[in-house]
Amino acid sequence: MTREQRGSAIVETAVLGSLVFGVLIHVLVVFGALHRATLATSAAAREFGRTVVVADSGADAAQRGRVAVQLVARNHGLNPDALDAIVVGVRRRGAVLVVRVRTDVPVASIPFLGSVTDGLTVPVEATYAVRLDPYRSGT
């Protein structure tokens, strides 16, 4: 080993170690965002399903459900418009309605700076089935 090469292993280890540590931290942040989105979509689907069941009409259910989904998104630290919710089925006595809530989680994003590429996302979806009361009047 010549005098010029002394200490180069330490420098290489520091540089490569920093890169690997940065990638590991980014992976942890992405997994945290995916977990938060999973919790938010499942909670929003349940809340939307509950509001659909107790609403008096389809229009009232849609408006209350939209507010419930936005509130859940805010409570989980997401943008209020980040969650998309739909109801599949017809509102009538005893019917089963399926609520689907979906969001996209950006994978290539830098914390505090935002997304690096717009197209690189992971879809997260939750489904909740709810039965309308067969003895409820007005539905």
C-alpha positions as a printed Julia matrix, in Angstrom:
139×3 Matrix{Float64}:
   0.0    0.0     0.0
   1.43   3.31   -1.04
   1.25   6.47    0.94
  -1.32   7.97   -1.46
  -3.79   5.11   -0.9
  -3.71   5.24    2.9
  -7.14   6.16    4.32
  -9.03   5.65    1.06
 -10.96   2.69    2.48
 -12.34   4.88    5.25
 -13.48   7.49    2.73
 -15.08   4.87    0.5
 -16.85   3.28    3.46
 -18.15   6.65    4.63
 -19.48   7.58    1.19
 -21.07   4.2     0.42
 -22.38   3.85    3.98
 -24.07   7.24    3.72
 -25.72   6.27    0.43
 -26.96   2.93    1.78
 -28.2    4.58    4.98
 -30.05   7.22    2.92
 -31.75   4.56    0.82
 -32.77   2.62    3.94
 -34.26   5.75    5.5
 -36.19   6.45    2.27
 -37.57   2.88    2.27
 -38.73   3.34    5.88
 -40.45   6.62    4.99
 -42.24   5.0     2.03
 -43.41   2.08    4.17
 -44.67   4.56    6.76
 -46.61   6.45    4.09
 -48.09   3.19    2.77
 -49.15   2.17    6.26
 -50.73   5.57    6.93
 -52.62   5.36    3.63
 -53.82   1.83    4.45
 -55.14   2.94    7.83
 -56.76   6.03    6.3
 -58.51   4.16    3.49
 -59.9    1.47    5.79
 -61.14   4.05    8.32
 -62.66   6.18    5.56
 -64.45   3.16    4.07
 -65.96   2.27    7.46
 -67.03   5.84    8.19
 -68.49   6.31    4.72
 -70.4    3.04    5.08
 -71.83   4.12    8.42
 -72.94   7.48    7.06
 -74.6    5.81    4.07
 -76.61   3.56    6.39
 -77.96   6.33    8.63
 -78.63   8.9     5.89
 -82.22   9.62    4.86
 -81.6    9.86    1.11
 -78.97   9.15   -1.53
 -78.02  12.82   -1.86
 -77.73  13.18    1.92
 -75.6   10.03    2.05
 -73.24  11.33   -0.64
 -72.81  14.71    1.05
 -72.3   13.27    4.54
 -70.0   10.59    3.2
 -67.83  13.14    1.42
 -67.47  15.11    4.65
 -66.65  11.94    6.63
 -63.96  10.89    4.14
 -62.37  14.35    4.19
 -62.35  14.34    7.98
 -60.69  10.92    8.1
 -58.07  12.07    5.57
 -57.28  15.14    7.67
 -57.1   13.05   10.85
 -54.52  10.78    9.21
 -52.37  13.65    7.97
 -53.41  13.43    4.33
 -54.73  16.07    1.98
 -58.55  16.25    2.4
 -58.98  15.43   -1.31
 -56.48  12.54   -1.28
 -59.08   9.81   -0.79
 -61.55   8.85   -3.53
 -64.67   7.06   -2.29
 -67.44   5.38   -4.25
 -70.52   3.34   -3.26
 -71.58   0.38   -5.37
 -75.16  -0.77   -5.03
 -78.7    0.53   -4.82
 -80.08   2.09   -1.62
 -83.11   0.05   -0.64
 -84.22  -1.89    2.41
 -81.98  -4.83    3.21
 -79.57  -4.13    0.33
 -75.83  -4.62    0.67
 -73.76  -1.62   -0.39
 -70.04  -1.87   -1.05
 -67.9    1.17   -0.25
 -64.51   1.48   -1.97
 -61.95   4.08   -0.95
 -58.77   4.52   -2.97
 -55.66   6.67   -2.87
 -52.26   6.75   -4.54
 -49.07   6.93   -2.48
 -46.06   8.5    -4.24
 -43.0    6.27   -3.98
 -40.34   8.59   -5.36
 -40.75  11.58   -3.1
 -38.35  13.54   -0.96
 -39.64  14.63    2.46
 -40.4   18.36    2.64
 -39.72  18.73   -1.11
 -42.43  16.62   -2.7
 -42.64  14.1    -5.48
 -39.69  13.58   -7.82
 -41.77  11.86  -10.51
 -45.55  12.05  -10.75
 -46.17   8.64  -12.3
 -44.46   6.46   -9.69
 -47.22   5.69   -7.17
 -48.61   2.7    -5.32
 -52.42   2.38   -5.24
 -53.99   1.65   -1.85
 -57.63   0.57   -1.7
 -60.02  -0.48    1.04
 -63.44  -2.09    0.69
 -66.26  -2.17    3.23
 -69.64  -3.89    2.8
 -72.62  -2.61    4.76
 -76.21  -3.79    4.87
 -79.05  -1.31    5.07
 -81.6   -1.98    7.79
 -84.49  -4.03    6.38
 -86.95  -2.34    8.75
 -85.89   1.24    8.16
 -88.54   3.42    6.6
 -87.82   6.0     3.92
 -85.04   4.08    2.15
